[in-house]
XYZ file of C-alpha atoms in Angstrom:
739
model
C 251.262 126.983 105.999
C 249.011 124.051 105.381
C 245.763 123.831 107.536
C 245.753 121.144 110.122
C 243.480 118.056 108.989
C 241.041 117.364 111.726
C 239.928 113.630 111.937
C 236.112 113.450 112.211
C 234.869 111.821 115.421
C 234.152 108.058 114.763
C 230.436 107.290 115.424
C 227.983 104.553 114.748
C 224.212 104.855 114.928
C 222.872 102.074 117.005
C 219.238 102.873 117.145
C 217.333 103.155 113.736
C 213.659 102.401 113.132
C 213.052 101.673 109.317
C 209.699 101.546 107.682
C 209.514 98.010 109.040
C 208.808 99.320 112.504
C 205.384 99.876 110.665
C 203.881 102.329 113.161
C 206.661 104.895 113.455
C 209.516 104.707 110.909
C 209.880 106.102 107.449
C 213.478 105.013 106.788
C 213.858 102.864 103.647
C 216.640 100.467 104.055
C 218.484 100.941 100.749
C 218.405 104.855 101.247
C 219.614 104.259 104.966
C 222.763 102.194 103.668
C 223.581 104.821 100.851
C 223.375 107.624 103.480
C 225.459 105.803 106.201
C 228.233 105.009 103.438
C 228.028 108.716 102.051
C 228.636 109.909 105.616
C 231.662 107.690 105.925
C 230.264 105.831 109.071
C 231.738 102.359 109.086
C 228.615 100.538 110.528
C 225.024 100.833 111.254
C 222.376 99.041 113.424
C 218.714 98.222 112.168
C 216.575 98.103 115.479
C 213.153 98.083 114.457
C 210.351 97.900 117.120
C 209.684 94.359 118.234
C 210.796 92.612 114.983
C 213.457 91.806 112.503
C 211.231 91.997 109.317
C 213.922 93.972 107.517
C 217.036 92.044 108.758
C 217.874 90.080 105.518
C 217.387 92.963 103.147
C 219.505 95.063 105.512
C 222.252 92.533 105.999
C 222.733 91.881 102.234
C 222.296 95.559 101.266
C 224.846 96.771 103.934
C 227.543 94.000 103.097
C 227.238 94.867 99.502
C 227.927 98.527 100.110
C 230.796 97.880 102.512
C 228.951 98.920 105.710
C 228.901 96.769 108.525
C 225.390 95.557 109.421
C 224.455 95.389 113.104
C 221.401 93.161 113.871
C 219.291 94.280 116.884
C 215.761 95.158 118.110
C 214.071 97.848 120.199
C 212.000 95.468 122.498
C 209.157 96.085 124.880
C 209.755 94.635 128.563
C 206.794 93.916 130.525
C 206.097 96.205 133.333
C 204.168 93.992 136.129
C 203.394 97.046 138.260
C 201.545 98.784 135.390
C 200.962 96.588 132.372
C 199.711 99.383 130.265
C 203.197 100.904 130.523
C 205.769 98.373 129.360
C 209.462 99.641 129.300
C 211.900 99.733 126.415
C 215.270 97.915 126.023
C 217.596 98.001 123.081
C 219.259 94.556 122.174
C 222.119 94.291 119.700
C 223.406 90.910 118.336
C 226.992 90.127 119.009
C 227.244 86.632 117.295
C 225.252 83.861 115.862
C 224.152 82.470 119.199
C 222.948 85.889 120.179
C 220.895 86.076 116.895
C 219.115 82.479 117.671
C 218.521 83.861 121.273
C 216.911 86.973 119.849
C 214.790 85.117 117.167
C 213.588 82.884 120.138
C 212.807 85.810 122.388
C 211.058 87.757 119.805
C 208.842 84.533 118.790
C 208.018 83.849 122.391
C 206.896 87.370 122.744
C 204.401 87.273 119.834
C 203.157 83.767 120.542
C 202.773 84.109 124.299
C 202.908 87.484 125.699
C 200.988 90.225 123.621
C 199.469 93.120 125.458
C 197.392 95.757 123.562
C 198.843 94.438 120.317
C 202.499 94.739 121.622
C 204.659 91.708 121.870
C 206.483 92.003 125.286
C 209.514 90.086 126.479
C 209.519 89.211 130.106
C 212.475 90.348 132.286
C 213.241 86.804 133.518
C 213.480 85.479 129.949
C 216.636 87.489 129.454
C 218.528 85.498 132.212
C 221.580 83.812 130.830
C 220.937 85.052 127.073
C 224.340 84.873 125.639
C 225.582 86.852 122.609
C 223.402 89.894 123.174
C 224.461 93.432 124.300
C 221.758 95.437 126.161
C 221.460 99.220 125.933
C 219.326 100.710 128.659
C 216.510 102.158 126.557
C 216.941 105.876 127.361
C 214.179 107.715 129.005
C 211.709 104.872 127.938
C 213.597 102.091 129.727
C 212.979 101.150 133.379
C 216.163 102.825 134.612
C 215.179 105.962 132.605
C 211.654 105.839 133.928
C 212.898 105.687 137.508
C 215.341 108.624 136.960
C 212.343 110.530 135.297
C 210.278 109.985 138.543
C 213.299 111.315 140.666
C 213.872 107.775 142.197
C 217.588 107.417 141.791
C 218.008 104.625 144.423
C 215.533 102.550 142.427
C 217.179 103.397 139.010
C 220.645 102.313 140.531
C 219.241 98.972 141.656
C 217.715 98.319 138.305
C 220.788 99.172 136.415
C 222.917 96.889 138.631
C 220.299 93.963 138.013
C 220.818 94.368 134.362
C 224.540 94.539 134.698
C 224.507 91.282 136.239
C 222.212 89.767 133.468
C 224.378 91.136 130.759
C 227.910 90.805 132.322
C 230.128 93.284 130.465
C 227.528 94.023 127.967
C 225.145 96.471 129.563
C 225.303 100.231 128.639
C 223.506 103.284 130.049
C 222.052 105.194 126.993
C 222.325 108.989 126.452
C 220.061 110.801 124.218
C 219.903 114.445 123.050
C 217.124 114.254 120.438
C 215.451 117.485 120.858
C 212.940 116.405 123.383
C 211.955 118.317 126.433
C 213.770 116.889 129.468
C 216.527 115.208 127.632
C 219.299 117.155 129.272
C 217.976 116.621 132.895
C 217.746 112.808 132.058
C 221.440 112.731 130.540
C 222.808 114.287 133.565
C 221.023 111.905 136.002
C 222.019 108.925 133.809
C 225.831 110.051 133.820
C 225.636 110.354 137.645
C 224.084 106.826 138.036
C 226.588 105.219 135.366
C 229.459 106.768 137.279
C 228.141 105.382 140.712
C 227.405 101.773 139.358
C 230.677 101.872 137.195
C 228.815 101.227 133.966
C 229.832 102.530 130.486
C 227.482 105.031 128.831
C 226.768 105.119 125.034
C 225.299 107.978 122.909
C 222.301 106.892 120.656
C 220.198 108.943 118.465
C 216.727 107.652 118.008
C 216.496 107.941 114.202
C 212.966 107.704 112.738
C 213.344 109.383 109.399
C 216.438 110.101 107.079
C 216.268 113.796 106.496
C 215.168 116.812 108.484
C 212.597 117.914 106.064
C 210.810 114.585 106.406
C 209.299 115.237 109.979
C 206.006 116.067 108.547
C 205.530 112.933 106.363
C 206.742 110.988 109.527
C 204.138 112.400 111.809
C 201.512 111.630 109.133
C 202.555 108.135 109.144
C 202.219 108.000 112.957
C 198.745 109.297 112.565
C 197.859 106.882 109.662
C 198.888 103.968 112.133
C 196.961 105.474 115.169
C 193.985 106.708 113.343
C 194.758 110.388 114.445
C 194.656 113.831 112.552
C 197.668 115.838 112.307
C 196.292 119.158 113.527
C 194.616 117.475 116.544
C 195.647 119.991 119.592
C 195.179 116.878 121.868
C 197.380 114.608 120.104
C 200.337 113.143 122.025
C 203.615 114.323 120.129
C 206.130 111.661 120.754
C 208.729 112.566 118.338
C 211.010 115.527 117.596
C 212.034 117.264 114.358
C 215.750 116.291 115.123
C 215.329 112.600 114.872
C 216.769 112.135 111.441
C 220.095 110.661 110.668
C 222.773 112.917 111.949
C 226.299 113.007 110.796
C 229.217 111.875 113.081
C 230.151 115.583 113.219
C 226.629 116.602 114.470
C 226.809 113.771 117.098
C 230.209 114.926 118.175
C 228.908 118.517 118.897
C 226.003 117.126 120.883
C 228.169 114.905 122.962
C 231.418 116.932 123.168
C 231.366 116.713 126.919
C 231.104 112.945 126.919
C 233.707 111.537 124.359
C 233.490 108.161 125.880
C 229.613 107.882 124.971
C 230.711 108.428 121.236
C 233.731 106.073 121.298
C 231.579 103.277 122.889
C 229.383 103.338 119.757
C 232.407 102.183 117.677
C 233.582 99.808 120.472
C 229.968 98.101 120.293
C 230.021 97.979 116.687
C 233.311 95.973 116.760
C 231.837 93.594 119.166
C 228.860 92.887 117.009
C 229.931 90.318 114.432
C 226.940 88.408 113.076
C 227.642 86.296 110.123
C 224.649 84.714 108.244
C 224.887 82.077 105.755
C 222.486 82.884 103.011
C 221.151 81.216 99.826
C 221.909 77.545 100.993
C 218.616 75.702 101.100
C 218.114 73.393 104.088
C 215.269 70.685 103.709
C 213.700 68.810 106.623
C 214.800 65.234 106.823
C 212.377 62.900 104.963
C 212.023 59.369 106.544
C 212.865 56.591 104.272
C 212.747 52.652 104.857
C 215.814 51.324 106.839
C 218.893 51.192 104.612
C 217.439 53.021 101.629
C 218.990 56.308 100.797
C 216.904 59.353 99.609
C 218.170 58.950 96.070
C 217.350 55.299 95.834
C 213.906 55.838 97.453
C 213.270 58.456 94.794
C 214.160 56.163 91.858
C 212.154 53.366 93.393
C 209.032 55.322 93.963
C 209.135 56.934 90.641
C 209.639 53.587 88.738
C 206.612 52.167 90.662
C 204.472 55.101 89.916
C 205.295 55.232 86.331
C 204.319 51.573 85.893
C 200.818 52.380 87.423
C 200.563 55.400 85.023
C 201.595 53.541 82.027
C 198.767 51.077 82.578
C 196.322 53.885 82.975
C 197.601 55.790 79.686
C 198.054 52.576 77.578
C 195.508 49.893 78.549
C 196.736 48.075 75.345
C 199.602 45.930 76.262
C 201.390 46.165 73.023
C 201.145 49.827 72.754
C 202.456 50.176 76.222
C 205.471 48.089 75.414
C 206.071 50.203 72.358
C 206.110 53.338 74.518
C 208.083 52.083 77.518
C 211.622 52.937 76.435
C 210.586 56.534 75.656
C 209.055 56.919 79.066
C 211.724 55.096 81.138
C 214.581 56.764 79.359
C 212.973 60.263 80.323
C 212.400 59.136 83.938
C 215.931 57.869 84.247
C 217.268 61.245 82.910
C 215.197 63.262 85.270
C 216.000 61.163 88.356
C 219.698 61.459 87.536
C 219.170 65.373 87.388
C 217.268 65.721 90.490
C 219.846 63.586 92.355
C 222.732 65.583 90.832
C 221.228 68.854 91.865
C 220.359 67.588 95.501
C 216.560 67.687 95.284
C 215.270 64.138 95.938
C 214.095 65.211 99.545
C 211.942 68.113 98.045
C 210.328 65.750 95.679
C 209.610 63.129 98.343
C 208.306 65.713 100.808
C 206.009 67.116 98.286
C 204.537 63.779 96.794
C 204.053 62.649 100.487
C 201.628 65.463 101.366
C 199.851 65.649 98.176
C 199.274 61.695 98.257
C 198.084 61.995 101.831
C 195.730 64.654 100.563
C 194.451 62.346 97.733
C 194.060 59.231 100.172
C 192.098 61.456 102.731
C 189.463 63.005 100.575
C 191.189 66.302 99.953
C 190.817 67.322 96.354
C 194.155 68.177 94.912
C 194.577 70.125 91.458
C 196.403 68.260 88.673
C 199.282 70.575 88.564
C 200.095 73.820 86.892
C 203.070 75.955 86.247
C 206.599 74.544 85.009
C 206.347 71.553 87.497
C 203.839 69.969 85.146
C 206.925 69.335 82.778
C 208.447 66.687 85.080
C 207.701 63.003 84.336
C 209.092 62.198 87.893
C 206.290 64.472 89.457
C 203.727 62.617 87.232
C 204.828 59.180 88.342
C 205.057 60.301 91.966
C 201.426 61.613 91.932
C 202.427 65.221 92.397
C 200.956 66.212 89.035
C 198.205 64.359 86.881
C 199.391 65.527 83.328
C 201.629 63.339 81.144
C 204.355 65.684 80.182
C 205.313 63.602 77.139
C 202.113 63.780 75.369
C 201.998 67.589 75.715
C 205.777 68.262 74.967
C 206.222 69.857 78.367
C 209.931 70.163 79.192
C 211.550 69.132 82.429
C 214.322 71.812 81.820
C 211.870 74.498 82.283
C 211.256 73.236 85.665
C 214.766 72.142 86.752
C 217.654 73.437 84.662
C 221.110 71.715 85.582
C 222.759 74.762 83.930
C 220.953 77.136 86.453
C 220.799 75.696 89.907
C 217.784 77.026 91.875
C 215.114 75.497 94.164
C 212.332 73.566 92.425
C 208.862 75.145 93.069
C 205.525 73.238 92.761
C 202.387 75.319 92.559
C 199.907 72.911 94.298
C 196.256 73.635 94.439
C 193.995 72.118 97.289
C 190.215 72.425 97.820
C 189.931 75.521 99.740
C 187.729 73.836 102.527
C 190.425 71.109 103.209
C 193.715 72.935 102.863
C 194.150 73.396 106.462
C 193.891 69.526 107.008
C 197.067 69.040 104.758
C 198.748 71.753 106.541
C 197.840 70.133 109.994
C 199.357 66.844 108.511
C 202.553 68.512 107.699
C 202.659 70.039 111.172
C 202.137 66.639 112.769
C 204.784 64.986 110.616
C 207.604 67.558 110.964
C 206.697 69.007 114.289
C 204.600 72.187 115.032
C 207.829 74.192 115.822
C 209.206 73.360 112.310
C 206.051 74.519 110.239
C 204.682 78.096 109.666
C 203.238 80.232 107.017
C 205.116 83.338 105.541
C 204.771 86.921 106.080
C 203.985 89.525 103.493
C 204.349 93.191 103.763
C 201.318 95.339 102.447
C 202.445 98.652 101.166
C 200.759 102.160 100.885
C 199.940 102.225 97.138
C 199.209 105.433 95.228
C 195.430 105.357 95.643
C 195.576 104.254 99.398
C 198.090 106.858 100.264
C 196.015 109.595 98.607
C 192.978 108.467 100.951
C 195.108 108.100 104.175
C 197.013 111.377 103.722
C 193.743 113.294 103.286
C 192.163 111.666 106.210
C 195.032 112.743 108.523
C 194.735 116.176 106.870
C 191.059 116.135 107.987
C 189.946 116.625 104.369
C 186.538 115.523 103.410
C 186.149 111.748 102.199
C 184.433 112.446 99.109
C 187.227 114.907 97.957
C 189.938 112.404 98.842
C 188.178 109.534 97.152
C 187.351 111.526 94.047
C 191.247 112.354 93.644
C 192.188 108.772 94.330
C 189.859 107.691 91.586
C 191.749 109.907 89.052
C 194.810 107.396 89.462
C 194.485 104.705 86.891
C 194.129 101.089 88.238
C 196.263 98.413 86.838
C 197.326 95.557 88.897
C 199.854 94.208 86.178
C 201.501 97.712 86.056
C 200.607 99.719 89.094
C 200.589 103.418 88.835
C 202.660 105.604 91.005
C 201.837 109.316 92.164
C 204.895 110.471 90.010
C 203.627 108.711 86.913
C 200.029 109.876 87.585
C 201.379 113.415 87.730
C 203.240 112.915 84.427
C 200.605 111.074 82.414
C 197.075 111.777 83.715
C 196.009 115.241 82.578
C 193.086 115.413 85.089
C 195.097 114.747 88.093
C 198.059 116.979 86.987
C 195.635 119.867 86.352
C 194.178 119.662 89.868
C 197.727 119.284 91.517
C 198.625 122.500 89.631
C 195.562 124.669 90.122
C 194.219 123.550 93.728
C 196.226 124.281 96.769
C 194.426 121.705 98.893
C 195.290 118.872 96.117
C 199.011 120.043 96.106
C 199.438 119.926 100.056
C 197.642 116.405 99.997
C 199.758 114.943 97.171
C 203.055 116.509 98.482
C 202.367 115.024 101.967
C 201.540 111.502 100.357
C 204.651 111.192 98.066
C 207.154 110.418 100.551
C 204.849 107.982 102.308
C 204.015 105.954 99.025
C 205.417 102.427 98.862
C 206.137 102.275 102.580
C 205.275 99.133 104.495
C 201.791 99.541 105.923
C 200.821 96.246 107.512
C 201.833 92.661 107.907
C 199.643 89.946 106.280
C 200.050 86.181 105.433
C 201.216 84.678 102.186
C 198.375 83.161 100.393
C 199.917 79.772 99.795
C 203.484 79.412 101.154
C 204.240 77.209 103.974
C 207.725 76.658 105.483
C 209.007 73.402 106.651
C 212.273 73.544 108.387
C 214.812 71.083 109.368
C 214.258 71.391 113.202
C 213.024 74.600 114.963
C 212.081 77.424 112.643
C 213.481 79.845 115.255
C 216.931 78.549 114.238
C 216.412 80.480 111.080
C 214.033 83.312 111.562
C 211.833 84.688 114.300
C 208.122 84.219 114.028
C 205.259 86.809 114.106
C 201.419 86.478 114.779
C 198.648 89.043 114.775
C 197.092 89.832 118.199
C 194.612 86.911 119.182
C 196.022 84.670 116.407
C 198.506 82.804 118.298
C 197.724 79.604 116.167
C 198.739 81.022 112.835
C 202.272 82.032 113.296
C 204.035 83.412 110.308
C 207.848 83.841 109.644
C 209.082 87.506 110.221
C 210.745 87.285 106.721
C 208.993 87.546 103.511
C 209.188 84.780 100.740
C 212.455 85.984 99.342
C 214.092 86.503 102.621
C 213.049 83.076 104.049
C 214.696 81.488 100.967
C 217.736 83.341 101.356
C 217.903 82.351 105.083
C 217.850 78.775 103.964
C 214.236 77.831 104.488
C 212.259 76.035 101.780
C 208.783 77.254 100.798
C 206.164 74.875 99.685
C 203.012 76.345 98.082
C 199.693 75.275 99.376
C 197.146 77.208 97.507
C 193.527 77.124 98.278
C 191.137 76.858 95.147
C 187.446 77.422 95.488
C 186.868 75.845 92.059
C 188.430 72.538 93.357
C 185.758 72.568 96.111
C 182.946 73.045 93.608
C 184.265 70.185 91.687
C 184.306 68.047 94.879
C 180.765 68.755 95.704
C 179.654 67.925 91.980
C 181.503 64.698 92.023
C 179.863 63.881 95.223
C 176.410 64.812 93.942
C 177.063 62.528 90.844
C 177.984 59.580 93.036
C 175.125 60.131 95.332
C 172.252 60.567 93.132
C 173.250 58.239 90.053
C 173.467 54.706 91.001
C 175.271 53.953 87.739
C 178.168 56.471 88.685
C 179.190 55.149 92.109
C 182.860 55.162 91.117
C 182.728 58.353 88.932
C 186.266 59.821 88.620
C 186.698 63.372 87.223
C 190.384 62.432 86.166
C 189.041 59.709 83.983
C 186.844 61.828 81.800
C 187.376 61.943 77.992
C 189.059 64.938 76.850
C 187.260 65.042 73.465
C 183.517 65.205 74.711
C 181.589 67.585 72.171
C 178.919 68.658 74.722
C 181.799 70.098 76.890
C 183.393 72.004 73.806
C 179.737 73.309 73.095
C 179.672 74.828 76.605
C 182.979 76.510 75.944
C 181.936 77.740 72.487
C 178.722 79.279 74.161
C 181.100 80.950 76.701
C 178.860 79.343 79.480
C 181.837 79.275 81.762
C 181.026 81.095 85.089
C 182.882 79.380 87.927
C 185.255 77.424 85.509
C 188.688 77.828 86.591
C 190.547 80.766 84.439
C 187.692 80.905 81.994
C 185.177 82.916 83.767
C 186.403 86.495 83.101
C 184.479 88.676 80.563
C 187.535 88.994 78.433
C 188.031 85.248 78.445
C 184.418 84.500 77.327
C 184.793 86.945 74.498
C 187.889 85.063 73.414
C 186.040 81.649 73.734
C 183.224 82.936 71.463
C 185.921 84.117 68.831
C 188.191 81.011 68.924
C 185.314 78.316 69.316
C 187.839 75.595 70.704
C 187.389 72.145 69.634
C 190.413 70.306 70.948
C 192.047 70.192 74.396
C 195.246 71.760 72.704
C 192.967 74.855 71.831
C 192.177 75.424 75.382
C 195.731 75.143 76.513
C 196.638 77.666 73.863
C 193.838 79.967 74.789
C 195.013 80.157 78.468
C 198.704 80.915 77.359
C 197.337 83.699 74.891
C 195.014 85.568 77.443
C 197.829 87.780 78.660
C 198.771 91.442 77.942
C 201.489 90.833 75.595
C 199.700 88.527 73.081
C 196.382 90.477 73.460
C 198.213 93.813 72.658
C 200.364 92.388 69.616
C 197.606 91.115 67.459
C 198.960 87.440 68.182
C 195.524 86.370 69.330
C 193.681 87.382 66.286
C 196.447 85.694 64.133
C 195.853 82.370 66.056
C 192.159 82.532 65.651
C 192.297 83.402 61.945
C 194.717 80.487 61.217
C 192.600 78.051 63.154
C 189.582 79.034 61.158
C 191.355 78.981 57.852
C 191.160 82.760 57.228
C 194.929 83.244 57.227
C 197.760 80.852 56.009
C 199.687 78.708 58.434
C 203.377 79.400 58.408
C 205.909 77.226 60.192
C 208.983 79.519 59.617
C 211.074 76.525 58.476
C 210.009 72.985 57.636
C 211.940 71.442 60.705
C 209.479 73.377 63.176
C 206.338 71.814 61.860
C 206.017 69.262 64.425
C 206.829 71.754 67.278
C 204.276 74.475 66.045
C 201.512 72.110 64.383
C 199.119 72.447 67.476
C 199.185 76.204 67.543
C 198.873 76.780 63.713
C 202.653 78.131 63.408
C 202.106 80.840 66.105
C 204.668 80.638 68.817
C 202.636 80.624 71.908
C 204.490 78.699 74.627
C 207.959 78.970 76.344
C 208.483 75.331 75.569
C 208.090 76.151 71.889
C 210.845 78.848 72.328
C 212.938 76.395 73.888
C 212.624 73.728 71.282
C 213.105 76.016 68.430
C 216.321 77.223 70.050
C 217.218 73.456 70.310
C 216.311 72.540 66.700
C 217.516 75.622 64.747
C 220.145 77.163 67.265
C 221.725 73.964 68.474
C 221.100 74.857 72.084
C 220.947 72.232 74.924
C 217.637 72.459 76.618
C 219.394 73.772 79.720
C 220.727 76.566 77.514
C 217.424 77.042 75.915
C 215.961 77.750 79.509
C 218.556 80.426 80.016
C 217.537 81.927 76.600
C 213.813 81.714 77.645
C 214.516 83.560 80.952
C 216.563 86.266 79.299
C 213.542 86.943 76.916
C 211.194 87.135 79.848
C 213.522 89.755 81.578
C 213.767 91.756 78.221
C 217.537 92.603 78.951
C 219.063 93.757 75.630
C 222.628 93.017 76.656
C 221.687 89.295 77.546
C 219.510 88.968 74.234
C 222.593 90.223 72.268
C 224.745 87.591 73.735
C 222.100 84.909 72.853
C 221.552 86.244 69.281
C 225.419 85.464 68.723
C 225.076 81.879 70.292
C 221.827 81.195 68.280
C 223.329 82.240 64.944
C 226.508 80.361 65.551
C 224.605 77.287 66.567
C 222.333 77.646 63.464
C 225.388 77.940 61.126
C 226.869 74.960 62.540
C 223.731 72.945 62.034
C 223.820 73.997 58.324
C 221.267 76.577 58.206
C 221.691 79.596 55.834
C 222.452 82.800 58.001
C-alpha cells in the first residue's frame, strides 16, 4: 500500500532583517533567496529596520530565482508618552502607490524626525496611506506593549484605531521565536484579535540564516553597540531560534492557529509590486521656445566648435583646411547622441560645468573616456581636442552597446558645493541628492572588531590583523590569508585564541558595516527623488540627504548619476593662478589653459621628479618612473599615466617602452599599416584606443565593434575572447592579410 503524500503547509516569511539592517541582521540577500527557493517557499519579504537599502538587489535576485519578492520595512513609530521607547510596526508594499508612500514616509522620518539615531514615523503620517499592509509589530508594537503591560482595554482601542487607518489591511502579529513571554503574548493577542474581529498572522523575526550563526549574529550586534559578548549586564534581545525556519517548522509552531499560517500566503498574494528597472529618466532641460533638445544640442555644439577652432587654429588658412574633418566628426557624434536619446544628458552637464567656469569655480579639463567626444569639447564639458590625440568617441558612447554616458568631472574642492547648490536651485531641492555607499567589514577590520567583542587585548588583535596583506586593488580575504599567508596560518593552527577569533570573524567578513556618501555621485531626478527611491541622512545631517540605494541600484531604478568630484589639486592651481595675476602686473590675464605644452623648463621639473602635489605624478613609484623615462613631449606624459598600472608594471611593458624611447631597443610596429597608430608610443600598445584602431585597421571591425572587443579584453573572459578571435581572423582575411 503506498504511503499518503502529505502536502506541506504553505507559509511565507514576512519578517526578515538582512545585513542592510546594519545593527542587527547577518542575512546576505543572495543566500536568503537561495534558501527560500530550496525550501520551496513561493515568496519572501525583505523588511529591514527603517530602510530599503537592499530592495533593488533583493527584487532583481528574487525575480531571477522564481521567488516572489515582497517589499517592506520594519519601522519605528514615535511614542509621545515616552520618546525613549518608540514602538514598532511592519509595513508591506501592496502595489506601486504603496511603494511611493513608503519611500515618502521613510524619507520624511530620516529628514525630519530622528531620535537617538532612529528615524521614526509619526502615527498621524500613516492616515490615508493607500497601498500598504500593516502588521502590528508583535510584542514591540504599541498593541503588544499594552498587552504586555496587562492593559487589554488600551490594546483593543489601539488595534481598532490601526484597523480604521488600514481598512482590511491590518493584521495582529503572532510570534513564537524562543523568547520568554512569547506564549503569554500570543494567547492575549489571539483573544484581542477575536474580540476586535481582526485577522492574525504568524511571523518569525529572522535575523540570521542558520541556527549555528547565532553567535556571529550576537557578535555583530555587539560591534554595532560597542558591547562585549561576555558582559553579564548586556541586554540580550535575540534568541537562538531566529533563523530562517522551514514551512514544516512553522506549521509545528502554529498547529493550533492554522489561519495565522494561511494568512501569510494570503498577504503574499496581495503584495504585487512591479518595478520598471534599467530605464534611465533624465530631468527636463529647459530649451528656448520652439527649439527641441536635439536641435539645441546641434546648435550649441556648432557654436562652440567655431570658438574652439579659432583658438586651435589662429591661422585662417589652416582653420579652413581642417574645417571639414572637425565638422564631419561633430555631425556624426551629434547624430549618434540623438539616436541614443542622450542630448539631455550632454546639455545638463554642459550647463552646470559652464556655470562653474563662469562663476569662478575651477573645473578640470576632463578625464576618462568622455575626453574622446568632440561634442563634449565643443560644449565646454572637456578642454581636450580629441582629434589631435586620436581619442575615440565610440569608447565613450557606443551605438552597438547602449549604456548611459558618464563624464568624470573634477571641480575645485573648495567650490564643489557651490555647483551642487546651483543644480539644486535649478532642478528643485527635492530632485537632487547624493548617493549612499555601504562600507563593509574587511578582513583587517573584522579581526579587530571580533577581537574587541571577545574582550581580547588590542595589541594582540592589531598584531594579528597586520599579518593580513594589504592590497586595495586586490583585497585579501580571511580565507585567502589562511591559505597563502604562512605566519597567519601557523598562528591559526597553533593558538586557540587566534582560532576562536578568526572563526568568529569569518561569517561577519564582508557584511555591511556603515552607511556613507559616494565621493562624487549626484542624482538629478525628473521630479521628486522619492518617486524613485527613499532618502537617508545621518543624525544631525538633515541637509545632506543621500539616496537609500547605492550607485548601481539608483541607476537600475531609473535615476541618472552625475559625477561631481572634488579635487584638491585644482584648488592649489587656482591659488597659484590668482597669485600670478595678483603679483605680476604683466600677467593680469594669465590663463593656465593657454600655456604651451612644450616648455623645456616644465619637462626639466618632471625629469627631476620634483612632482609633489602634481596630480597623478606625486607617488614614489611615479617619481621613479619619471626619472627612468625622462619625458620630453606631452605624449610621453600621457603614456606614463597609462603605463603606471599593475598590468604593464608587472609585464615588463614599462621597461620596453623606456628602452625604445631612449634607443636601447628596436621599435617594432607589428605591421606597416600600424605605424601611424603606434608611433607616439614607440610601437608599444599602451592605450585602449590603440587596441580599437588596430582591430579596425587589421581586423576590419567597426569602431563600435572594436569597443566590444576592448570590453571583452578588460573582462578577461576566455569564451568572449575566443569569439572575437574568430571575428578578427575573418576580418583580417577579408582585408587581404596573410593568416
